[in-house]
Short mmCIF file of C-alpha atoms in Angstrom, two decimals:
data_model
loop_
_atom_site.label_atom_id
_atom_site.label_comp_id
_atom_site.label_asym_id
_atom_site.label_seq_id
_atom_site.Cartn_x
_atom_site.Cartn_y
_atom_site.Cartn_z
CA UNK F 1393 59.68 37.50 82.71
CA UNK F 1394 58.96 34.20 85.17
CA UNK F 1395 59.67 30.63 84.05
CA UNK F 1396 56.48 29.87 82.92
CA UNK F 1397 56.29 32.79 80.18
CA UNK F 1398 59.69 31.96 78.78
CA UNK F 1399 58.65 28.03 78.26
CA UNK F 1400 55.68 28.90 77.38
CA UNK F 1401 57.14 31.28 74.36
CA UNK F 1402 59.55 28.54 73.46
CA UNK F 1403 56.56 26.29 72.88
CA UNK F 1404 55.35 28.90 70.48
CA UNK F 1405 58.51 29.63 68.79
CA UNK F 1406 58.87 25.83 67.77
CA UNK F 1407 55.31 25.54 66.39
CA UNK F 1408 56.33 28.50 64.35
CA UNK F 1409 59.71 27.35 63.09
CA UNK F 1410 58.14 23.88 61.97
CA UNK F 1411 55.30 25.41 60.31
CA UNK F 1412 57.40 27.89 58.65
CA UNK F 1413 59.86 25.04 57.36
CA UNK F 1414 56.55 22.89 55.95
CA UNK F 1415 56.18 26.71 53.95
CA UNK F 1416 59.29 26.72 53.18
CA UNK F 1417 59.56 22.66 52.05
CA UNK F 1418 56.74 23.54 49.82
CA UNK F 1419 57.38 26.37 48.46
CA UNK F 1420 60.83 25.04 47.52
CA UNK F 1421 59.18 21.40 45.95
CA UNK F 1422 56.11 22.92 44.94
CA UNK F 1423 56.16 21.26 41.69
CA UNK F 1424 57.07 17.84 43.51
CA UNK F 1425 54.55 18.31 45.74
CA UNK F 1426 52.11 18.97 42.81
CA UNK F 1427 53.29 15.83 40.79
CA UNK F 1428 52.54 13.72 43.86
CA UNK F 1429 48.98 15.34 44.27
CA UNK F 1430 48.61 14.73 40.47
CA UNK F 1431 49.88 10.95 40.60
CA UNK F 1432 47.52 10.56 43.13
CA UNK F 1433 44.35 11.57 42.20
CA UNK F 1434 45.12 9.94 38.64
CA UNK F 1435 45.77 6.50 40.80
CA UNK F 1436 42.17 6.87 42.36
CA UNK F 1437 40.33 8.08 39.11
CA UNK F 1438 42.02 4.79 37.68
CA UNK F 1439 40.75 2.50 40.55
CA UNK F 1440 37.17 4.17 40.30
CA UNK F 1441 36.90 3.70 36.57
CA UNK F 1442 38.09 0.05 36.74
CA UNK F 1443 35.15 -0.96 39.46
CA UNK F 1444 32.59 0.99 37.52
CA UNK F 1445 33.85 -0.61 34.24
CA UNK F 1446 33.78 -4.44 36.03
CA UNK F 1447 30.67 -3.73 37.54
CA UNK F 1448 29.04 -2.79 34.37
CA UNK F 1449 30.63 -5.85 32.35
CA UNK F 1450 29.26 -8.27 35.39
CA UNK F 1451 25.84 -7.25 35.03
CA UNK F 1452 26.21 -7.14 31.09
CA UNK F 1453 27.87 -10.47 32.02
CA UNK F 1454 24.70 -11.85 34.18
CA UNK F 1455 22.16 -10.76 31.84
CA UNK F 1456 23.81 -12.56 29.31
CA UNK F 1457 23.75 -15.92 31.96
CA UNK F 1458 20.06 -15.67 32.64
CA UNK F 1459 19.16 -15.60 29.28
CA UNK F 1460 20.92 -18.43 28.38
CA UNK F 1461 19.61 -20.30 31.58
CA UNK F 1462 16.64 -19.28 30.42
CA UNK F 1463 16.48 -21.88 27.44
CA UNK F 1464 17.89 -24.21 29.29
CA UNK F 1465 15.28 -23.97 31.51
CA UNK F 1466 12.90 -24.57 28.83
CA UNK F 1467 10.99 -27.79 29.97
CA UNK F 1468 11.16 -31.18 27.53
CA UNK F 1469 7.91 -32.32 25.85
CA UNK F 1470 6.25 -35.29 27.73
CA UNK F 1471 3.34 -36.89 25.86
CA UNK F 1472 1.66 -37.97 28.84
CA UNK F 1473 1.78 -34.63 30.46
CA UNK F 1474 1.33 -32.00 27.75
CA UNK F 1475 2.54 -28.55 28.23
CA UNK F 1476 -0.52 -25.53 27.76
CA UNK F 1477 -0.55 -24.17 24.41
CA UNK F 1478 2.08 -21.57 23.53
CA UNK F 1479 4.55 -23.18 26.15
CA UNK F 1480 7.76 -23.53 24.59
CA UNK F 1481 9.23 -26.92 24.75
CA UNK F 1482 11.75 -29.31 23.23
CA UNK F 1483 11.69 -32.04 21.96
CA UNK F 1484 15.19 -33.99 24.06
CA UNK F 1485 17.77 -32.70 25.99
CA UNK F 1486 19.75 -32.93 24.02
CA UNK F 1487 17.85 -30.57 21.28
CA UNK F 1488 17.31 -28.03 23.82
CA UNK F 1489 21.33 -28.73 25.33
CA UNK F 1490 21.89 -27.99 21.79
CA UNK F 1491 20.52 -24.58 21.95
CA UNK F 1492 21.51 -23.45 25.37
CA UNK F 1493 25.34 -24.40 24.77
CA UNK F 1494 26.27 -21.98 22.42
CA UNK F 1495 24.71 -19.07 24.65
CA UNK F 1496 26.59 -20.13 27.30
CA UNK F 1497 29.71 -20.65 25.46
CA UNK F 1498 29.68 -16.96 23.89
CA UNK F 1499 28.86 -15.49 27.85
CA UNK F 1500 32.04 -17.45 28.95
CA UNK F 1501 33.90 -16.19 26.38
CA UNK F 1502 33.35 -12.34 26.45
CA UNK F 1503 33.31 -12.44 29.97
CA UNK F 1504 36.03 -14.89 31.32
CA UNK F 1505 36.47 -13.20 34.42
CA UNK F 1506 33.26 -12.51 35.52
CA UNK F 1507 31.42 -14.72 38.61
CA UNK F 1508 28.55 -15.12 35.13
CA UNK F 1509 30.91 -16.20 33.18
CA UNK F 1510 32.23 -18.68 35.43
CA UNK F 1511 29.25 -20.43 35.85
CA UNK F 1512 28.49 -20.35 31.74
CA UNK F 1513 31.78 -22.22 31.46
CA UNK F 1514 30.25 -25.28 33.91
CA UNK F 1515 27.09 -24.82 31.93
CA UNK F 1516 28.65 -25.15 28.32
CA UNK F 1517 30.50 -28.55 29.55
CA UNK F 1518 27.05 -29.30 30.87
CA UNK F 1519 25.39 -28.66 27.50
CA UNK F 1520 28.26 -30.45 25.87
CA UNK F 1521 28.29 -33.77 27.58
CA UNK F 1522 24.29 -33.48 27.03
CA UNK F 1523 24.60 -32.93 23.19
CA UNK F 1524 27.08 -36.04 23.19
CA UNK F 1525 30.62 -33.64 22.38
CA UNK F 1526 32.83 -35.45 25.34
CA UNK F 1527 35.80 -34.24 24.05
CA UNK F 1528 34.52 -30.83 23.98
CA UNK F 1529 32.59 -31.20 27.81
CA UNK F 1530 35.79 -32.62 29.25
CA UNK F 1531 37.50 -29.31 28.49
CA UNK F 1532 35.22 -27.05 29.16
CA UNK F 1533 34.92 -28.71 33.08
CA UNK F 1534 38.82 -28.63 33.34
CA UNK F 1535 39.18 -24.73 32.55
CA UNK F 1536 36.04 -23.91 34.88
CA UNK F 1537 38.05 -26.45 37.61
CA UNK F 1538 40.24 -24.13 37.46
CA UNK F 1539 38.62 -20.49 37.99
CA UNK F 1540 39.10 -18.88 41.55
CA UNK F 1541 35.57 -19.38 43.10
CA UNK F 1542 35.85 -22.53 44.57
CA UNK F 1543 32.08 -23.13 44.39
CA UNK F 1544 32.08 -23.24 40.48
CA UNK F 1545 35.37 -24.85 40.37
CA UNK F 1546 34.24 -27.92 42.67
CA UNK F 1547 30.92 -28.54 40.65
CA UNK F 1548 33.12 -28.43 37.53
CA UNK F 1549 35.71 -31.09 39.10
CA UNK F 1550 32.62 -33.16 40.41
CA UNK F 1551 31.16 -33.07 36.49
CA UNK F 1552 34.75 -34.16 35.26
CA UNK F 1553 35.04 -36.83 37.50
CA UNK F 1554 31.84 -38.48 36.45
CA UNK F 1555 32.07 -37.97 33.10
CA UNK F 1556 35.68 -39.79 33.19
CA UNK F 1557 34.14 -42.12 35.25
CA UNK F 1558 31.60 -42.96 32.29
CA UNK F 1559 34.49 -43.11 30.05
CA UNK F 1560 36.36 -45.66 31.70
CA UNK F 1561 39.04 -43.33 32.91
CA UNK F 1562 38.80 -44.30 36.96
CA UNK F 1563 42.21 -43.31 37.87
CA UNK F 1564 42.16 -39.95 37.27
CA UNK F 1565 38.46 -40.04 38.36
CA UNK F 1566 38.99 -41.58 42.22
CA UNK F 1567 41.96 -38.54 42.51
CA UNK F 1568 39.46 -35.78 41.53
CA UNK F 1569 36.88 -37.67 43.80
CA UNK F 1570 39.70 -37.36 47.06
CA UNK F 1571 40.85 -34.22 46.42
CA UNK F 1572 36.93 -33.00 46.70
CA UNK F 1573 36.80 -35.39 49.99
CA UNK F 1574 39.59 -33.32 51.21
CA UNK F 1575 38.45 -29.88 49.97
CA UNK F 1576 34.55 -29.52 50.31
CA UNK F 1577 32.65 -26.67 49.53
CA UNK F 1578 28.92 -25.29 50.29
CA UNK F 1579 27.95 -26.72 46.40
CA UNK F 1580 30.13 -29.66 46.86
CA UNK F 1581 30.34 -31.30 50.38
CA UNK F 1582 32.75 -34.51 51.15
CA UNK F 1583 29.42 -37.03 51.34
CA UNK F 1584 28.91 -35.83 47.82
CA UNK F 1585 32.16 -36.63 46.02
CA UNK F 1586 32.56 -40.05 48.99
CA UNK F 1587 29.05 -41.35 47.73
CA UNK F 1588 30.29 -41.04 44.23
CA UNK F 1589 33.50 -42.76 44.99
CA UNK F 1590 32.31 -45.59 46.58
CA UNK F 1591 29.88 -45.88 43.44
CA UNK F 1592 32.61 -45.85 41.44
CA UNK F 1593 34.44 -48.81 43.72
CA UNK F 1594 30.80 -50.82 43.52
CA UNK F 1595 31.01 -50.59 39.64
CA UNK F 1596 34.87 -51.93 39.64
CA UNK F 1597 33.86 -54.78 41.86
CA UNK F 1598 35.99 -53.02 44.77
CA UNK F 1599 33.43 -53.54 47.91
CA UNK F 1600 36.06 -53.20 50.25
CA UNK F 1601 37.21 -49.79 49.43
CA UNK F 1602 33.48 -48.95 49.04
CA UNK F 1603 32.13 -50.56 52.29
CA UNK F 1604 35.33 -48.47 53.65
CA UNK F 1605 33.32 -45.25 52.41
CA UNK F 1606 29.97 -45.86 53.31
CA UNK F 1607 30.47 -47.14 56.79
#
């Protein structure tokens, strides 16, 4: 037998000897083996139900939203440019903040970790300031200033800032105002939160500070 026969039948013989030891690893841990397998697949049937199950409460979530937006959306009466007949409107806006707020309020509720029910939570402080309940807006804009999408969260920070600012409470105000200056996002760039700064400055009778901004 030459050289190349005998290496070549080594080869062989150690493909056989590992395959035969996988047989023989699982046939001795063939109920390991099958745990594991079982683990597994429960792990993925776990992950699929939870996306299917978040999926389904998002758009149950954003259904919810739109028909909520949907009466806030509803336009206020203007005598001198009446609405066609059978066009819902309201009266103020406060009236119709009054009816849209508890909409959203329920939709940010139920669904507190949806991308809807982010946004409802901006929209019930919204409603809230607009219905005259400061106490009640104010809160509502700090626990959406705090959700993880940075787009709600910023609007929510810029409503909370002007709303303090209206209350007299500028410290606290001209921080939220920086910390947007220093953290912009697509629904609230720096200009946005500098312009309202140096408002804020104007209406204290600081000019410097506010010249500072808009130069």
């Amino acid at each position: 037998m030459d050289a190349q026969t005998r290496s070549a039948l080594k080869k062989d013989d150690v493909f056989i000897h590992s395959t035969q030891a996988g047989l023989d690893w699982i046939a001795e841990n063939r109920s390991k083996a099958l745990r594991i397998a079982i683990a597994v697949l429960v792990a993925i049937a776990v992950v699929v139900a939870a996306v299917i199950i978040y999926q389904q409460r998002s758009e149950t979530a954003a259904n919810a939203f739109g028909r909520a937006a949907a009466v806030y959306a509803v336009p206020i009466a203007d005598a001198a440019q009446p609405m066609p007949p059978g066009v819902k409107t309201f009266a103020t806006a406060a009236d119709r903040a009054k009816a849209a707020n508890p909409l959203f309020t329920d939709v940010a509720k139920r669904y507190s970790s949806t991308t809807a029910g982010h946004n409802a939570l901006y929209f019930a402080g919204l409603t809230a300031a607009e219905m005259g309940n400061t106490s009640e807006a104010e809160g509502d804009f700090r626990k959406a200033g705090d959700v993880h999408d940075a787009n709600v969260a910023s609007l929510a920070r810029l409503a909370l800032a002007n709303l303090l600012t209206q209350h007299g409470q500028t410290g606290e105000a001209i921080k939220l105002y920086q910390e947007l200056i220093q953290h912009p996002t697509a629904t609230v760039p720096a200009a946005t939160a500098q312009l309202q700064l140096a408002a804020l400055y104007e209406a204290n009778h600081n000019s410097a500070e506010a010249n500072k901004i808009y130069a």
